[in-house]
XYZ file of C-alpha atoms in Angstrom:
321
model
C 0.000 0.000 0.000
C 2.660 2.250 1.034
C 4.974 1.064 -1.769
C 4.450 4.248 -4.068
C 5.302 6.490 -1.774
C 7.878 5.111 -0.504
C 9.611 5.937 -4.046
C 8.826 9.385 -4.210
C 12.189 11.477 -3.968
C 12.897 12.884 -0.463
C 12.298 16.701 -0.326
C 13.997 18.934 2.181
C 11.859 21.039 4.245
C 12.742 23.995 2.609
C 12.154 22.367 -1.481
C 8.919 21.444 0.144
C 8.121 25.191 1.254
C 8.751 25.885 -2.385
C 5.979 23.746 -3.734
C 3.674 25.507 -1.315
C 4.528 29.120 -2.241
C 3.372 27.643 -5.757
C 0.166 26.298 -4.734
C -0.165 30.080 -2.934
C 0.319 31.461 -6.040
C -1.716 30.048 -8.160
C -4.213 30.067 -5.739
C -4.273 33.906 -5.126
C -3.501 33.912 -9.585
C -7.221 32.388 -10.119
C -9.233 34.641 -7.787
C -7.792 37.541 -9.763
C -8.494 36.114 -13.133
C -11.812 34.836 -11.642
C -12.343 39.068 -11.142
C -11.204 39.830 -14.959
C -14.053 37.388 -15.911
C -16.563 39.219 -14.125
C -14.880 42.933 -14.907
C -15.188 41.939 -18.612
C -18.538 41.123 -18.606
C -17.758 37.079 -19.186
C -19.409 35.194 -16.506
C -21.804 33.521 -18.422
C -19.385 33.499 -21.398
C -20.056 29.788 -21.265
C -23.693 29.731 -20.056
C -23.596 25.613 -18.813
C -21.725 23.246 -16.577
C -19.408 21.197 -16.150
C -18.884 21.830 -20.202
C -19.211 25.544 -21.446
C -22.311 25.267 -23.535
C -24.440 22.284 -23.740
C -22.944 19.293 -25.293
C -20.042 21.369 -26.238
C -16.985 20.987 -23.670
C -14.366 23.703 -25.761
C -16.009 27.074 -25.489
C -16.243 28.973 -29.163
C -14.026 31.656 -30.637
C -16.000 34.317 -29.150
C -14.948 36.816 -26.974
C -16.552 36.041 -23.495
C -16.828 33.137 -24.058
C -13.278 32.169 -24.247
C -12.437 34.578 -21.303
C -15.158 32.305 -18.966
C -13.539 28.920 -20.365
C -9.846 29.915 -20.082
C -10.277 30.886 -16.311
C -11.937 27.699 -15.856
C -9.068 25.992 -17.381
C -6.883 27.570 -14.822
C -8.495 25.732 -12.201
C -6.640 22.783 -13.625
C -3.660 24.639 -13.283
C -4.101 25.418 -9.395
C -5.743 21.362 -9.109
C -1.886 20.110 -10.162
C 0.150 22.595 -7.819
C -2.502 21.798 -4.917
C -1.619 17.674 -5.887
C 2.089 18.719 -5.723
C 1.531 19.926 -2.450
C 0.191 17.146 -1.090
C 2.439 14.129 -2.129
C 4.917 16.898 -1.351
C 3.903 16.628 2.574
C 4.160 12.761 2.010
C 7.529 13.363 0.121
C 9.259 16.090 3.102
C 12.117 14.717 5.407
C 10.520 14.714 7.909
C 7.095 13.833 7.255
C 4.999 15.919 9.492
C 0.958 14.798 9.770
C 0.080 18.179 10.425
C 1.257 19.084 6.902
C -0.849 16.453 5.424
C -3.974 17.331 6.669
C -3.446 20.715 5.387
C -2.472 19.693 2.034
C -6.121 17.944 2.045
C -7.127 21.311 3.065
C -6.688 22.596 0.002
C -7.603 19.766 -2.371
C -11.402 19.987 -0.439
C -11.098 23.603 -1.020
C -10.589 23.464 -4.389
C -13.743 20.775 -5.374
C -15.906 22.381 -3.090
C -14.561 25.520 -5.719
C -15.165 23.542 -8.823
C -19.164 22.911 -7.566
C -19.562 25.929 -6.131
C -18.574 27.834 -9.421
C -20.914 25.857 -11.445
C -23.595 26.729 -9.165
C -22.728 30.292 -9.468
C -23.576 29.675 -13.741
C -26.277 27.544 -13.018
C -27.788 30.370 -10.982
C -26.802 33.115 -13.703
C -23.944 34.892 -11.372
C -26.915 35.298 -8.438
C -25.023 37.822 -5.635
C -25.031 35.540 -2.979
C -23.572 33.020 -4.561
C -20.940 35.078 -6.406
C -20.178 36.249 -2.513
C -19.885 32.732 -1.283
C -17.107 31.827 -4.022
C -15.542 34.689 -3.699
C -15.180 33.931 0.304
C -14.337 30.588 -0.260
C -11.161 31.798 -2.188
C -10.214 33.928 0.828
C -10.544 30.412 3.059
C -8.138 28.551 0.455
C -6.058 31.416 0.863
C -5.481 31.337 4.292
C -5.362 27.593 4.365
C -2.466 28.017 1.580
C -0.465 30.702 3.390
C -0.889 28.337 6.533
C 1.114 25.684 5.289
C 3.412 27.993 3.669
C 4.684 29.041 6.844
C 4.717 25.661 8.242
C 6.284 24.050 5.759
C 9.950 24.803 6.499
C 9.554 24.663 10.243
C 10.840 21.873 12.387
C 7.592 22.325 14.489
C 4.154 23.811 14.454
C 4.937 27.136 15.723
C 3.275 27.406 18.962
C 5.668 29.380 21.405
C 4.492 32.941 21.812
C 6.980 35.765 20.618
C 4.801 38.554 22.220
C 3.115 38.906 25.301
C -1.075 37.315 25.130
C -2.490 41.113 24.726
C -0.552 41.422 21.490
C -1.635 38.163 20.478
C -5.200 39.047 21.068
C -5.171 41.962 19.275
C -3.523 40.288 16.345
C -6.498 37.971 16.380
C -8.474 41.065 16.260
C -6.678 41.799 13.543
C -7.569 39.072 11.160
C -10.897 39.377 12.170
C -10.800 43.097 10.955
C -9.761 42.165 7.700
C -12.061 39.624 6.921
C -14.821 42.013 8.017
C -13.464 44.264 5.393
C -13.337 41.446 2.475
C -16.693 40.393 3.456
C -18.194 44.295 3.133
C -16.253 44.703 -0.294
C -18.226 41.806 -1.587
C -21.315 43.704 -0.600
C -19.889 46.639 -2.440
C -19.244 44.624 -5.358
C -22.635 43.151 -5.338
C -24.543 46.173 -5.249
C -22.085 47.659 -7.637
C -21.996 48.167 -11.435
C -19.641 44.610 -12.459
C -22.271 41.692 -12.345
C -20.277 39.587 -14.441
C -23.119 40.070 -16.960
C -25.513 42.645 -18.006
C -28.477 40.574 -16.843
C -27.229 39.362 -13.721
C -29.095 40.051 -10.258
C -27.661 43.180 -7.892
C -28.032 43.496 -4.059
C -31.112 45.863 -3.757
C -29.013 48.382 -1.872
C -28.056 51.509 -1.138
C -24.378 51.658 -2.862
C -23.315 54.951 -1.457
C -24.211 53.277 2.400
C -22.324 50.060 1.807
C -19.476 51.843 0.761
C -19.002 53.584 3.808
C -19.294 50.731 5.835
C -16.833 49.440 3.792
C -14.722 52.680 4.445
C -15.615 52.099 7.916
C -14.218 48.606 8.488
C -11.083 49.689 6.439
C -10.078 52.469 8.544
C -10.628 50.736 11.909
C -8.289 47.571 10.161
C -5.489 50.275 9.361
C -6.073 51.260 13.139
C -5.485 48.004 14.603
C -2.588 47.186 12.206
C -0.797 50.392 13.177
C -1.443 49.531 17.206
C -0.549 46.143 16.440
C 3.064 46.661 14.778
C 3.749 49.454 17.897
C 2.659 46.908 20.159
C 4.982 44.475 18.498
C 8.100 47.028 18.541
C 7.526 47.573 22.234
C 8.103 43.950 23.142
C 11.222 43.327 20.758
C 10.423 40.876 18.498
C 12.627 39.897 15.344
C 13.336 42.425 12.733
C 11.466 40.251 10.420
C 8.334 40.069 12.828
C 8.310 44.021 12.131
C 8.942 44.045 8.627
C 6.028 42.305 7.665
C 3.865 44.772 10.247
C 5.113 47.361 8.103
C 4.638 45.417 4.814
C 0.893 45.070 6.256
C 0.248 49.025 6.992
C 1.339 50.106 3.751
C -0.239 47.733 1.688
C -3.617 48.808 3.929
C -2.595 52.282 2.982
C -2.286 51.669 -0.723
C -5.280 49.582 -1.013
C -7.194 52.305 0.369
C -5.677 54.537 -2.414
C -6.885 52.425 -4.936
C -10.497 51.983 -3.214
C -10.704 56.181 -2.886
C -9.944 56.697 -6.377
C -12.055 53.748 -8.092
C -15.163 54.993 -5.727
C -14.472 58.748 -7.091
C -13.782 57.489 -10.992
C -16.756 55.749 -11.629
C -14.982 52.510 -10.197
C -13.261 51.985 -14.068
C -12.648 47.800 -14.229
C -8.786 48.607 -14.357
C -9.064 50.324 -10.757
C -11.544 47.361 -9.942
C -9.176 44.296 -10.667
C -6.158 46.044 -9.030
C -8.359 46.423 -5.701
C -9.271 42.854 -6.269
C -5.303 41.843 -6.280
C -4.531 44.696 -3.315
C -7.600 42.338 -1.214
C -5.388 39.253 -1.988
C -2.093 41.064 -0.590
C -3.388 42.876 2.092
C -5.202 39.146 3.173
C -1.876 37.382 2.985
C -0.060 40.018 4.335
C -2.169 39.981 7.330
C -2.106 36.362 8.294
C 1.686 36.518 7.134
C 2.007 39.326 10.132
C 0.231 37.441 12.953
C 1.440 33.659 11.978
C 5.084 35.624 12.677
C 4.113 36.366 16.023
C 4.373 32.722 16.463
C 8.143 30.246 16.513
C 8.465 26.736 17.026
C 8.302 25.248 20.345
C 11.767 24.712 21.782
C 12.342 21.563 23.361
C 11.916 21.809 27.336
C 15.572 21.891 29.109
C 15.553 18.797 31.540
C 16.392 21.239 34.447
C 12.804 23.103 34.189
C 10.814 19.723 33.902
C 9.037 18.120 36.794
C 10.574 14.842 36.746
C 7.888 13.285 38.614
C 5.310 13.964 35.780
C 7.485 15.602 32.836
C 5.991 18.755 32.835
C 7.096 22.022 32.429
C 7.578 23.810 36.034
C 6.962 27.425 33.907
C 5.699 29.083 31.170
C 7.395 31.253 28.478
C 8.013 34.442 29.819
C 5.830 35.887 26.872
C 3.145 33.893 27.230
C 2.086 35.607 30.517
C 3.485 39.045 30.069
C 0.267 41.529 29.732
């Protein structure tokens, strides 16, 4: 049973984190592509599913059409580097379970993708569903950027660089920004770029869900900013507070490109490029507060109690407030 794998080459942790910053990429490549359908008018380009029109797999040489069928034939594209990164987990010296099992992360992600999106056609691009595979991207993505991280380390990294407020707040963080994505998929669904001239809108007030939008991005940028201070103050790695900084500024330019697409008609160029600054600004977030995080060290015998193995204390930065 185990035969196969036992032949596959042996990958050092750090080839292996290589095969997961492709699987990021490609999975960060389609959800921007997956906007250009949609900002060109092309998501019902090919009007059936699983093939493009009925009884006819290979969409025609028509414009939209072959926009719709070309994204979907990216998804094979990110299906292979998601496979890679799973018989890379079985491949890694050492082979780590936890690795595995989020691998297998991403290959569920990715079918439950592939239905999803041809329930999105089947329903002719209906908001709510357009929403739902939009936010199931931002799940893959966090999944992928996950095991990115983990990938080279010896360990999960569980040991606390920053005292439990900080840690907290960085939750607080994440939770920010997905309160953001999930308000800019309002926006977009009350907005002007169905996907189609005859698809469905949000029956709302665009002017009011873009300022709760606005809203939810300027309280982000606030707890960013008080995160990376909070982070300098308790003297964490340099590259802990590089990617704080990476984090603000990306905020800061993404709300750039939000200001001026709102106050330009919200163009499609302007559009996609706020679609890509959602995918940065999402990995540079989780990127930020999985660094506030470092392999656990093994326990020195001398602060173990013998009688039950046990650590007599706790990292200093675990109970700092």
């Amino acid at each position: 049973m185990y035969a196969p794998l036992r032949r596959l080459p042996r990958l050092s942790p750090r080839a292996y984190q290589r095969i997961t910053l492709l699987a990021l990429l490609a999975l960060a490549f389609i959800v921007v592509t997956g906007a250009a359908v949609r900002l060109t008018g092309s998501g019902l380009g090919c009007s059936d599913w699983p093939t493009c029109e009925q009884g006819r797999l290979v969409a025609p040489l028509e414009y939209h059409a072959m926009v719709e069928f070309v994204n979907r034939t990216i998804t094979g594209v990110v299906s292979v580097a998601v496979i890679l990164a799973v018989l890379g987990s079985l491949a890694r010296e050492p082979r780590r379970r936890d690795l595995t099992w989020w691998s297998l992360g991403l290959v569920a992600g990715v079918l439950a993708q592939i239905v999803l999106g041809g329930i999105v056609v089947l329903l002719h691009l209906a908001p709510l569903s357009v929403i739902g595979h939009f936010l199931l991207s931002i799940v893959l993505l966090w999944n992928a950027v996950v095991l990115h991280e983990r990938a080279s380390n010896p360990a999960p990294a569980t040991r606390p660089l920053v005292p439990t407020s900080t840690i907290a707040l960085g939750r607080a963080t994440v939770a920010a920004a997905l309160a953001v994505v999930v308000a800019g998929t309002i926006v977009t669904a009350t907005g002007p770029h169905g996907g189609d001239e005859r698809a469905e809108r949000l029956q709302l007030e665009i002017s009011e869900v873009t300022r709760l939008h606005a809203i939810a991005a300027w309280l982000f940028l606030v707890l960013a900013m008080t995160m990376l201070w909070r982070a300098y103050r308790s003297g964490v790695p340099t590259g802990v507070r590089r990617r704080g900084a990476v984090l603000v500024g990306a905020i800061v330019i993404q709300g750039v490109i939000g200001y001026t697409q709102y106050f330009t008609g919200v163009p499609p160029l302007l559009v996609g490029l706020h679609v890509l600054g959602a995918v940065v600004v999402w990995v540079a977030t989780l990127r930020f507060h999985l660094a506030l995080f470092a392999p656990a060290e093994p326990t020195p015998l001398r602060d173990l109690d013998l009688r039950a193995g046990l650590p007599m204390r706790a990292h200093p930065a675990a109970i700092r407030g």
